Amino acid sequence: MDDKELKQILSTKAPAYQRSLIEIPKDSFVPHYSSLTDYLDRVVGYEAKMLSRVDQLIIRYRLGAVMKIEGGHYGTVLPRINRKGMVVGGNVIYFNAKAGTVFYKETLINNLYSWYAFDYYVDPDVFFGEHLYLGRRIAVVQEEKTALLGTLAYPEIAWLAAGVGNNLTDGMMEKLKGRQVILFPDDFCYDYWSEHFGCKFKVDNSFVHRDINQYLIDFIHSQQVP
């Protein structure tokens, strides 16, 4: 092992100004089934055509899984990918496939540190799903799960998510100026979204007191052939 390799291995312990800063390797995120995709399979009733669409979501969003188990469930990798195709962060959520709820969350970076000894380039102003929105109407929601359900229900719309435990930033919304955008906040983020972004973007309050996820699930079921 030469000095350069040793410095790289120890880089995360070095002062910030000495740390290596690299792009997160794309091959770290191989599309893979997880507890979240198991949940989506249950939502669509295991119907062959819809299962194929779930498979397409896995590939398009690069949904993955980690080997760590919490509460009997493998963590689901939800990478954030910018418009250049760079992986710049994301979440790992531990998802109850039966109840449809998140019971634990970690940042993607925390998991990467166990694989590589580098400090990664991250961008907090990137939506989940941002790499897919070019040239389409845009719906902004809170949870990644909602964006995936929205894509299954209304594929003609680009669904972007702030992410579980995160909030919209000025940098995120600046990129959407001039586009046809509707924000769908839940009851927890409605006040912030409407106060900070309501003057520039349409903020729909339809789901402040109603579960948007259940609405999307019901719509998916209504479109399926009996």
Coordinates of N, CA and C in Angstrom, one line a residue:
M1 N 0.9 -1.2 0.0 CA 0.0 0.0 0.0 C 0.9 1.2 0.0
D2 N 0.7 2.1 -1.0 CA 1.5 3.3 -1.0 C 0.9 4.4 -0.2
D3 N 1.6 5.6 -0.1 CA 1.1 6.7 0.7 C -0.2 7.3 0.2
K4 N -0.4 7.3 -1.1 CA -1.6 7.8 -1.7 C -2.8 7.0 -1.3
E5 N -2.7 5.6 -1.3 CA -3.8 4.8 -1.0 C -4.1 4.9 0.5
L6 N -3.0 5.0 1.3 CA -3.2 5.2 2.8 C -3.9 6.5 3.1
K7 N -3.6 7.5 2.4 CA -4.2 8.8 2.6 C -5.7 8.8 2.2
Q8 N -6.0 8.0 1.1 CA -7.4 7.8 0.7 C -8.2 7.1 1.8
I9 N -7.6 6.0 2.3 CA -8.3 5.2 3.4 C -8.6 6.1 4.6
L10 N -7.6 6.9 4.9 CA -7.8 7.7 6.1 C -8.5 9.1 5.9
S11 N -8.9 9.3 4.6 CA -9.4 10.6 4.2 C -10.6 11.1 5.1
T12 N -11.5 10.2 5.5 CA -12.7 10.6 6.2 C -12.3 11.0 7.6
K13 N -11.1 10.7 8.1 CA -10.7 11.2 9.4 C -9.8 12.4 9.4
A14 N -9.5 12.9 8.2 CA -8.7 14.0 8.0 C -9.5 15.3 8.1
P15 N -8.8 16.4 8.4 CA -9.6 17.7 8.4 C -10.3 17.9 7.1
A16 N -11.4 18.7 7.1 CA -12.2 18.8 6.0 C -11.5 19.3 4.7
Y17 N -10.5 20.2 4.9 CA -9.8 20.8 3.8 C -8.9 19.7 3.1
Q18 N -8.6 18.6 3.8 CA -7.7 17.6 3.2 C -8.4 16.4 2.7
R19 N -9.7 16.4 2.8 CA -10.5 15.2 2.5 C -10.6 15.0 0.9
S20 N -10.7 13.8 0.5 CA -10.9 13.5 -0.9 C -12.4 13.7 -1.2
L21 N -12.7 14.3 -2.3 CA -14.1 14.6 -2.6 C -14.4 13.9 -4.0
I22 N -15.2 12.9 -4.1 CA -15.4 12.2 -5.3 C -16.9 12.0 -5.6
E23 N -17.2 11.7 -6.9 CA -18.6 11.4 -7.3 C -18.9 10.0 -6.7
I24 N -20.1 9.9 -6.2 CA -20.6 8.6 -5.7 C -20.6 7.6 -6.9
P25 N -19.9 6.5 -6.9 CA -19.8 5.6 -8.0 C -21.2 5.0 -8.4
K26 N -21.6 5.1 -9.7 CA -22.9 4.7 -10.1 C -23.0 3.2 -9.9
D27 N -21.9 2.4 -10.0 CA -22.1 1.0 -9.9 C -22.3 0.5 -8.4
S28 N -22.3 1.5 -7.5 CA -22.7 1.2 -6.1 C -24.2 0.9 -6.0
F29 N -25.0 1.3 -7.0 CA -26.4 1.3 -6.9 C -27.0 0.4 -8.1
V30 N -27.0 -0.9 -7.8 CA -27.5 -1.8 -8.8 C -29.0 -1.9 -8.5
P31 N -29.9 -1.7 -9.5 CA -31.3 -1.8 -9.2 C -31.7 -3.2 -8.6
H32 N -32.5 -3.2 -7.5 CA -32.7 -4.4 -6.8 C -34.0 -4.3 -6.1
Y33 N -34.7 -5.5 -5.9 CA -35.9 -5.5 -5.2 C -35.7 -5.3 -3.7
S34 N -36.7 -4.7 -3.0 CA -36.5 -4.4 -1.6 C -37.9 -4.4 -0.9
S35 N -37.9 -4.0 0.3 CA -39.2 -4.0 1.0 C -40.2 -3.0 0.4
L36 N -39.7 -1.9 -0.1 CA -40.5 -0.9 -0.7 C -41.1 -1.4 -2.0
T37 N -40.3 -2.1 -2.8 CA -40.9 -2.7 -4.1 C -41.8 -3.8 -3.8
D38 N -41.6 -4.6 -2.7 CA -42.5 -5.6 -2.3 C -43.9 -4.9 -2.0
Y39 N -43.8 -3.8 -1.3 CA -45.0 -3.0 -1.0 C -45.8 -2.6 -2.3
L40 N -45.0 -2.1 -3.3 CA -45.6 -1.7 -4.5 C -46.2 -2.9 -5.2
D41 N -45.6 -4.0 -5.2 CA -46.2 -5.2 -5.8 C -47.5 -5.6 -5.2
R42 N -47.6 -5.4 -3.8 CA -48.9 -5.7 -3.1 C -49.9 -4.6 -3.5
V43 N -49.5 -3.4 -3.7 CA -50.4 -2.3 -4.1 C -51.1 -2.6 -5.4
V44 N -50.3 -3.1 -6.4 CA -50.9 -3.4 -7.7 C -51.5 -4.7 -7.8
G45 N -51.6 -5.5 -6.7 CA -52.3 -6.8 -6.7 C -51.6 -7.9 -7.5
Y46 N -50.3 -7.7 -7.7 CA -49.5 -8.7 -8.4 C -50.0 -9.0 -9.8
E47 N -50.7 -8.0 -10.4 CA -51.1 -8.1 -11.8 C -49.9 -8.0 -12.7
A48 N -49.8 -8.8 -13.7 CA -48.6 -9.0 -14.5 C -48.2 -7.7 -15.2
K49 N -49.1 -6.9 -15.8 CA -48.8 -5.7 -16.5 C -48.3 -4.7 -15.5
M50 N -48.9 -4.6 -14.3 CA -48.5 -3.6 -13.3 C -47.2 -4.0 -12.7
L51 N -46.9 -5.3 -12.5 CA -45.7 -5.8 -11.9 C -44.5 -5.4 -12.9
S52 N -44.8 -5.4 -14.2 CA -43.8 -5.0 -15.2 C -43.5 -3.5 -15.0
R53 N -44.5 -2.7 -14.7 CA -44.3 -1.3 -14.5 C -43.5 -1.0 -13.2
V54 N -43.7 -1.8 -12.2 CA -42.9 -1.7 -11.0 C -41.5 -2.0 -11.3
D55 N -41.2 -3.0 -12.1 CA -39.9 -3.4 -12.5 C -39.2 -2.2 -13.2
Q56 N -40.0 -1.5 -14.1 CA -39.5 -0.3 -14.8 C -39.1 0.8 -13.8
L57 N -39.9 1.0 -12.7 CA -39.6 2.0 -11.7 C -38.3 1.7 -11.1
I58 N -38.0 0.4 -10.8 CA -36.8 0.0 -10.1 C -35.6 0.4 -10.9
I59 N -35.7 0.2 -12.2 CA -34.6 0.5 -13.2 C -34.5 2.1 -13.3
R60 N -35.6 2.7 -13.6 CA -35.5 4.2 -13.9 C -35.1 5.0 -12.7
Y61 N -35.6 4.6 -11.5 CA -35.2 5.4 -10.3 C -33.9 4.8 -9.6
R62 N -33.4 3.7 -10.1 CA -32.3 3.0 -9.6 C -32.5 2.6 -8.1
L63 N -33.7 2.0 -7.8 CA -34.0 1.6 -6.5 C -33.2 0.4 -6.1
G64 N -32.7 0.4 -4.9 CA -31.8 -0.7 -4.5 C -32.1 -1.2 -3.1
A65 N -31.2 -2.0 -2.6 CA -31.4 -2.5 -1.2 C -30.0 -2.6 -0.6
V66 N -30.0 -2.5 0.8 CA -28.8 -2.8 1.5 C -29.0 -4.1 2.3
M67 N -27.9 -4.7 2.8 CA -28.0 -6.0 3.5 C -28.5 -5.8 5.0
K68 N -28.4 -4.6 5.5 CA -28.7 -4.3 6.9 C -30.2 -4.5 7.1
I69 N -30.6 -5.1 8.2 CA -32.0 -5.4 8.5 C -32.4 -4.6 9.7
E70 N -33.6 -4.0 9.6 CA -34.2 -3.3 10.8 C -35.6 -3.8 10.9
G71 N -36.1 -4.3 12.0 CA -37.4 -4.7 12.1 C -37.8 -5.8 11.2
G72 N -36.8 -6.7 10.7 CA -37.1 -7.7 9.8 C -37.2 -7.3 8.4
H73 N -36.8 -6.1 8.0 CA -36.9 -5.6 6.7 C -35.5 -5.1 6.2
Y74 N -35.1 -5.4 5.0 CA -33.9 -4.9 4.4 C -34.1 -3.4 4.0
G75 N -33.1 -2.6 4.2 CA -33.2 -1.2 3.8 C -33.3 -1.0 2.3
T76 N -34.1 0.0 2.0 CA -34.4 0.3 0.6 C -33.5 1.5 0.2
V77 N -32.8 1.4 -0.9 CA -31.9 2.5 -1.3 C -32.7 3.4 -2.3
L78 N -32.8 4.7 -2.0 CA -33.5 5.7 -2.8 C -32.5 6.8 -3.2
P79 N -31.7 6.5 -4.2 CA -30.7 7.5 -4.6 C -31.3 8.8 -5.2
R80 N -30.6 9.9 -5.0 CA -31.0 11.1 -5.7 C -30.0 11.3 -6.8
I81 N -30.5 11.6 -8.0 CA -29.7 11.6 -9.2 C -30.0 13.0 -9.9
N82 N -29.0 13.7 -10.2 CA -29.2 15.0 -10.8 C -29.4 14.9 -12.3
R83 N -29.6 16.0 -13.0 CA -29.9 16.0 -14.4 C -28.7 15.6 -15.3
K84 N -27.5 15.5 -14.7 CA -26.4 15.0 -15.4 C -26.2 13.6 -15.2
G85 N -27.1 12.9 -14.4 CA -27.0 11.5 -14.2 C -26.0 11.2 -13.0
M86 N -25.6 12.2 -12.2 CA -24.7 11.9 -11.1 C -25.5 11.6 -9.9
V87 N -25.1 10.5 -9.2 CA -25.7 10.2 -7.9 C -25.1 11.1 -6.8
V88 N -26.0 12.0 -6.2 CA -25.5 13.0 -5.3 C -26.1 12.9 -3.9
G89 N -26.5 11.8 -3.5 CA -27.1 11.6 -2.2 C -28.3 10.7 -2.2
G90 N -29.1 10.8 -1.1 CA -30.3 9.9 -1.1 C -30.5 9.4 0.3
N91 N -31.6 8.6 0.4 CA -32.0 8.0 1.7 C -31.9 6.5 1.6
V92 N -31.7 5.8 2.7 CA -32.0 4.4 2.9 C -33.1 4.3 3.9
I93 N -34.2 3.8 3.5 CA -35.4 3.7 4.4 C -35.7 2.2 4.7
Y94 N -36.1 2.0 5.9 CA -36.5 0.7 6.3 C -38.1 0.7 6.4
F95 N -38.7 -0.1 5.5 CA -40.1 0.1 5.1 C -40.8 -1.2 5.5
N96 N -42.0 -1.0 6.1 CA -42.9 -2.1 6.4 C -43.7 -2.4 5.2
A97 N -43.4 -3.5 4.5 CA -44.1 -3.8 3.3 C -45.6 -4.0 3.4
K98 N -46.0 -4.5 4.6 CA -47.4 -4.8 4.8 C -48.2 -3.5 5.1
A99 N -47.7 -2.7 6.1 CA -48.4 -1.5 6.5 C -48.2 -0.3 5.6
G100 N -47.1 -0.3 4.8 CA -46.8 0.8 3.9 C -46.3 2.0 4.6
T101 N -45.5 1.7 5.7 CA -45.0 2.8 6.5 C -43.5 2.7 6.6
V102 N -42.8 3.9 6.8 CA -41.4 4.0 7.1 C -41.2 4.0 8.6
F103 N -40.4 3.0 9.1 CA -40.1 3.1 10.5 C -38.7 3.4 10.9
Y104 N -37.8 3.6 9.9 CA -36.5 4.0 10.2 C -35.8 4.5 9.0
K105 N -34.9 5.5 9.1 CA -34.3 6.1 7.9 C -32.9 6.5 8.2
E106 N -32.0 6.3 7.2 CA -30.6 6.7 7.3 C -30.3 7.5 6.0
T107 N -29.2 8.2 6.1 CA -28.8 8.9 4.8 C -28.0 7.8 4.0
L108 N -28.0 8.0 2.7 CA -27.2 7.1 1.9 C -25.8 7.1 2.2
I109 N -25.3 8.3 2.5 CA -23.8 8.5 2.8 C -23.4 7.6 4.0
N110 N -24.2 7.5 5.0 CA -23.8 6.6 6.1 C -23.5 5.2 5.7
N111 N -24.3 4.7 4.8 CA -24.1 3.3 4.3 C -22.8 3.2 3.4
L112 N -22.6 4.3 2.6 CA -21.4 4.2 1.7 C -20.1 4.2 2.5
Y113 N -20.1 4.9 3.7 CA -18.8 4.9 4.4 C -18.4 3.5 4.8
S114 N -19.3 2.6 4.9 CA -18.9 1.2 5.3 C -18.3 0.5 4.1
W115 N -18.4 1.1 2.9 CA -17.9 0.4 1.7 C -16.6 1.1 1.2
Y116 N -16.6 2.4 1.3 CA -15.5 3.2 0.7 C -15.0 4.2 1.8
A117 N -13.7 4.5 1.7 CA -13.2 5.5 2.7 C -13.0 6.8 2.0
F118 N -14.1 7.4 1.5 CA -14.0 8.7 0.8 C -15.1 9.6 1.4
D119 N -14.9 10.9 1.2 CA -16.0 11.8 1.4 C -16.6 12.1 0.0
Y120 N -17.9 12.1 -0.1 CA -18.6 12.1 -1.4 C -19.1 13.5 -1.7
Y121 N -19.2 13.7 -3.0 CA -19.9 14.9 -3.5 C -21.4 14.7 -3.2
V122 N -22.0 15.6 -2.5 CA -23.4 15.6 -2.3 C -24.0 16.9 -2.6
D123 N -25.3 16.9 -3.0 CA -26.0 18.1 -3.4 C -27.4 18.0 -2.7
P124 N -27.6 18.9 -1.7 CA -28.9 18.8 -1.0 C -30.1 19.4 -1.8
D125 N -29.8 20.0 -2.9 CA -30.8 20.7 -3.7 C -31.3 19.9 -4.9
V126 N -31.2 18.5 -4.7 CA -31.7 17.6 -5.8 C -32.8 16.8 -5.3
F127 N -33.9 16.8 -6.1 CA -35.1 16.0 -5.8 C -34.9 14.6 -6.0
F128 N -35.6 13.7 -5.3 CA -35.7 12.3 -5.7 C -36.6 12.3 -7.0
G129 N -36.0 11.7 -8.1 CA -36.7 11.7 -9.4 C -36.3 12.8 -10.3
E130 N -35.4 13.7 -9.9 CA -35.1 14.9 -10.7 C -34.6 14.5 -12.1
H131 N -33.9 13.4 -12.2 CA -33.3 13.1 -13.5 C -34.3 12.6 -14.5
L132 N -35.6 12.5 -14.1 CA -36.6 12.0 -15.0 C -37.6 13.1 -15.4
Y133 N -37.5 14.3 -15.0 CA -38.6 15.3 -15.2 C -38.6 16.1 -16.5
L134 N -37.6 16.0 -17.3 CA -37.5 16.9 -18.5 C -38.7 16.9 -19.4
G135 N -39.2 18.1 -19.6 CA -40.3 18.3 -20.6 C -41.7 17.9 -20.2
R136 N -41.9 17.7 -18.9 CA -43.3 17.2 -18.5 C -43.8 18.1 -17.4
R137 N -45.1 17.9 -17.2 CA -45.8 18.5 -16.1 C -45.2 17.9 -14.8
I138 N -45.1 18.7 -13.7 CA -44.4 18.3 -12.6 C -45.3 18.4 -11.3
A139 N -45.3 17.3 -10.5 CA -45.9 17.3 -9.2 C -44.9 17.1 -8.2
V140 N -44.9 17.9 -7.2 CA -43.9 17.9 -6.1 C -44.6 17.4 -4.8
V141 N -44.1 16.3 -4.2 CA -44.6 15.7 -3.0 C -43.6 15.5 -2.0
Q142 N -44.0 15.1 -0.8 CA -43.0 14.9 0.3 C -42.2 13.6 0.2
E143 N -42.9 12.5 0.2 CA -42.3 11.2 0.3 C -41.9 10.6 -1.0
E144 N -40.8 9.8 -1.0 CA -40.4 9.1 -2.2 C -41.4 8.1 -2.6
K145 N -42.0 7.4 -1.6 CA -43.1 6.5 -1.8 C -44.2 7.1 -2.6
T146 N -44.6 8.3 -2.3 CA -45.7 9.0 -3.0 C -45.3 9.3 -4.5
A147 N -44.0 9.6 -4.7 CA -43.6 9.9 -6.1 C -43.7 8.6 -6.9
L148 N -43.4 7.5 -6.3 CA -43.4 6.2 -7.0 C -44.9 5.8 -7.3
L149 N -45.8 5.9 -6.3 CA -47.2 5.7 -6.5 C -47.8 6.6 -7.5
G150 N -47.3 7.9 -7.5 CA -47.8 8.8 -8.5 C -47.4 8.5 -9.9
T151 N -46.2 8.0 -10.1 CA -45.7 7.5 -11.4 C -46.5 6.4 -11.9
L152 N -46.9 5.4 -11.0 CA -47.8 4.3 -11.4 C -49.2 4.8 -11.8
A153 N -49.7 5.8 -11.0 CA -51.0 6.2 -11.3 C -51.1 7.2 -12.5
Y154 N -50.2 8.1 -12.6 CA -50.2 9.2 -13.6 C -48.9 9.3 -14.3
P155 N -48.5 8.3 -15.1 CA -47.2 8.3 -15.7 C -46.8 9.5 -16.6
E156 N -47.9 10.2 -17.0 CA -47.6 11.4 -17.9 C -47.1 12.6 -17.1
I157 N -47.1 12.5 -15.8 CA -46.6 13.6 -14.9 C -45.3 13.1 -14.3
A158 N -44.4 14.1 -14.2 CA -43.1 13.8 -13.5 C -43.3 14.1 -12.0
W159 N -43.1 13.1 -11.2 CA -43.3 13.2 -9.8 C -41.9 13.3 -9.1
L160 N -41.8 14.4 -8.4 CA -40.5 14.7 -7.6 C -40.8 14.7 -6.1
A161 N -39.9 14.2 -5.3 CA -40.1 14.2 -3.9 C -39.0 14.9 -3.1
A162 N -39.4 15.6 -2.1 CA -38.4 16.2 -1.2 C -37.7 15.1 -0.4
G163 N -38.4 14.1 -0.1 CA -37.8 12.9 0.6 C -38.2 12.9 2.1
V164 N -38.3 11.7 2.6 CA -38.7 11.5 4.0 C -37.7 12.2 4.9
G165 N -38.3 13.0 5.8 CA -37.4 13.7 6.8 C -36.7 15.0 6.2
N166 N -37.0 15.3 5.0 CA -36.3 16.5 4.4 C -37.4 17.5 4.1
N167 N -37.0 18.6 3.5 CA -37.9 19.7 3.1 C -37.4 20.3 1.9
L168 N -38.3 21.0 1.2 CA -37.9 21.7 0.0 C -36.9 22.8 0.3
T169 N -36.0 23.0 -0.6 CA -35.1 24.1 -0.5 C -35.3 25.1 -1.6
D170 N -34.8 26.3 -1.4 CA -34.8 27.3 -2.5 C -34.1 26.8 -3.7
G171 N -33.0 26.1 -3.5 CA -32.2 25.6 -4.7 C -33.0 24.6 -5.5
M172 N -33.8 23.8 -4.8 CA -34.7 22.8 -5.5 C -35.7 23.6 -6.4
M173 N -36.4 24.5 -5.8 CA -37.5 25.1 -6.5 C -37.0 26.1 -7.5
E174 N -35.9 26.7 -7.4 CA -35.3 27.6 -8.4 C -35.2 26.9 -9.7
K175 N -34.9 25.6 -9.7 CA -34.8 24.8 -11.0 C -36.1 24.6 -11.7
L176 N -37.2 24.8 -11.0 CA -38.5 24.5 -11.6 C -39.2 25.8 -12.1
K177 N -38.6 26.9 -11.9 CA -39.2 28.2 -12.4 C -39.5 28.1 -13.9
G178 N -40.6 28.6 -14.3 CA -41.0 28.6 -15.7 C -41.6 27.3 -16.2
R179 N -41.7 26.3 -15.3 CA -42.3 25.0 -15.7 C -43.7 24.9 -15.1
Q180 N -44.5 24.0 -15.6 CA -45.9 23.7 -15.0 C -45.8 22.8 -13.8
V181 N -45.9 23.5 -12.6 CA -45.6 22.8 -11.4 C -46.7 22.9 -10.4
I182 N -47.1 21.8 -9.7 CA -48.0 21.9 -8.6 C -47.4 21.2 -7.4
L183 N -47.5 21.8 -6.3 CA -47.0 21.3 -5.0 C -48.1 20.7 -4.3
F184 N -47.9 19.4 -3.8 CA -48.9 18.7 -3.0 C -48.4 18.4 -1.6
P185 N -48.4 19.4 -0.7 CA -47.9 19.2 0.6 C -48.9 18.4 1.5
D186 N -48.3 17.7 2.5 CA -49.2 17.0 3.5 C -49.4 18.0 4.6
D187 N -50.0 17.5 5.7 CA -50.4 18.4 6.8 C -49.1 18.9 7.5
F188 N -48.0 18.2 7.5 CA -46.8 18.6 8.2 C -46.1 19.7 7.5
C189 N -46.1 19.7 6.2 CA -45.3 20.7 5.5 C -46.1 21.8 4.8
Y190 N -47.4 21.7 4.9 CA -48.2 22.7 4.2 C -47.9 24.1 4.5
D191 N -47.8 24.5 5.7 CA -47.5 25.9 6.1 C -46.2 26.4 5.5
Y192 N -45.1 25.6 5.6 CA -43.8 26.0 5.1 C -43.9 26.1 3.6
W193 N -44.4 25.1 2.9 CA -44.4 25.1 1.4 C -45.3 26.3 0.9
S194 N -46.4 26.5 1.5 CA -47.3 27.6 1.1 C -46.7 29.0 1.3
E195 N -46.1 29.2 2.5 CA -45.5 30.5 2.9 C -44.2 30.8 2.0
H196 N -43.4 29.8 1.8 CA -42.1 30.0 1.1 C -42.2 30.0 -0.4
F197 N -43.1 29.2 -0.9 CA -43.2 29.0 -2.4 C -44.5 29.3 -3.0
G198 N -45.5 29.6 -2.2 CA -46.8 29.9 -2.8 C -47.0 31.0 -3.7
C199 N -46.0 32.0 -3.5 CA -46.1 33.2 -4.4 C -45.6 32.9 -5.8
K200 N -44.9 31.8 -6.0 CA -44.3 31.5 -7.3 C -44.8 30.2 -7.9
F201 N -45.4 29.4 -7.1 CA -45.8 28.1 -7.6 C -47.2 27.8 -7.0
K202 N -48.0 27.0 -7.7 CA -49.3 26.6 -7.2 C -49.1 25.5 -6.1
V203 N -49.7 25.8 -5.0 CA -49.7 24.9 -3.8 C -51.1 24.4 -3.6
D204 N -51.3 23.1 -3.9 CA -52.6 22.4 -3.8 C -52.8 21.9 -2.3
N205 N -53.9 22.3 -1.7 CA -54.1 21.8 -0.3 C -55.1 20.6 -0.2
S206 N -55.3 19.9 -1.3 CA -56.2 18.8 -1.3 C -55.9 17.7 -0.4
F207 N -54.6 17.6 0.0 CA -54.1 16.4 0.7 C -53.6 16.8 2.1
V208 N -54.0 18.0 2.6 CA -53.6 18.4 3.9 C -54.3 17.6 5.0
H209 N -55.6 17.3 4.7 CA -56.3 16.5 5.6 C -56.8 15.1 5.0
R210 N -56.1 14.8 3.9 CA -56.5 13.5 3.2 C -55.2 12.8 2.8
D211 N -55.1 11.5 2.9 CA -53.9 10.8 2.5 C -53.7 10.7 1.0
I212 N -52.7 11.4 0.5 CA -52.4 11.3 -0.9 C -52.0 10.0 -1.4
N213 N -51.3 9.2 -0.5 CA -50.9 7.9 -0.9 C -52.1 7.0 -1.2
Q214 N -53.1 7.0 -0.3 CA -54.3 6.2 -0.4 C -55.1 6.7 -1.7
Y215 N -55.1 8.0 -1.9 CA -55.8 8.5 -3.1 C -55.2 7.9 -4.4
L216 N -53.8 7.8 -4.4 CA -53.1 7.3 -5.6 C -53.4 5.8 -5.7
I217 N -53.4 5.1 -4.6 CA -53.6 3.6 -4.6 C -55.0 3.4 -5.1
D218 N -56.0 4.1 -4.6 CA -57.4 3.9 -5.1 C -57.5 4.2 -6.6
F219 N -56.8 5.2 -7.1 CA -56.8 5.5 -8.5 C -56.2 4.3 -9.3
I220 N -55.1 3.8 -8.8 CA -54.4 2.7 -9.5 C -55.4 1.5 -9.6
H221 N -56.1 1.2 -8.5 CA -57.0 0.1 -8.5 C -58.2 0.3 -9.5
S222 N -58.6 1.6 -9.6 CA -59.8 1.9 -10.4 C -59.4 1.7 -11.9
Q223 N -58.1 1.8 -12.2 CA -57.7 1.7 -13.6 C -57.4 0.3 -14.1
Q224 N -57.4 -0.6 -13.1 CA -57.1 -2.0 -13.4 C -58.3 -2.8 -13.9
V225 N -58.1 -3.6 -14.9 CA -59.2 -4.4 -15.4 C -59.6 -5.5 -14.4
P226 N -60.9 -5.6 -14.1 CA -61.4 -6.6 -13.1 C -61.0 -8.0 -13.6

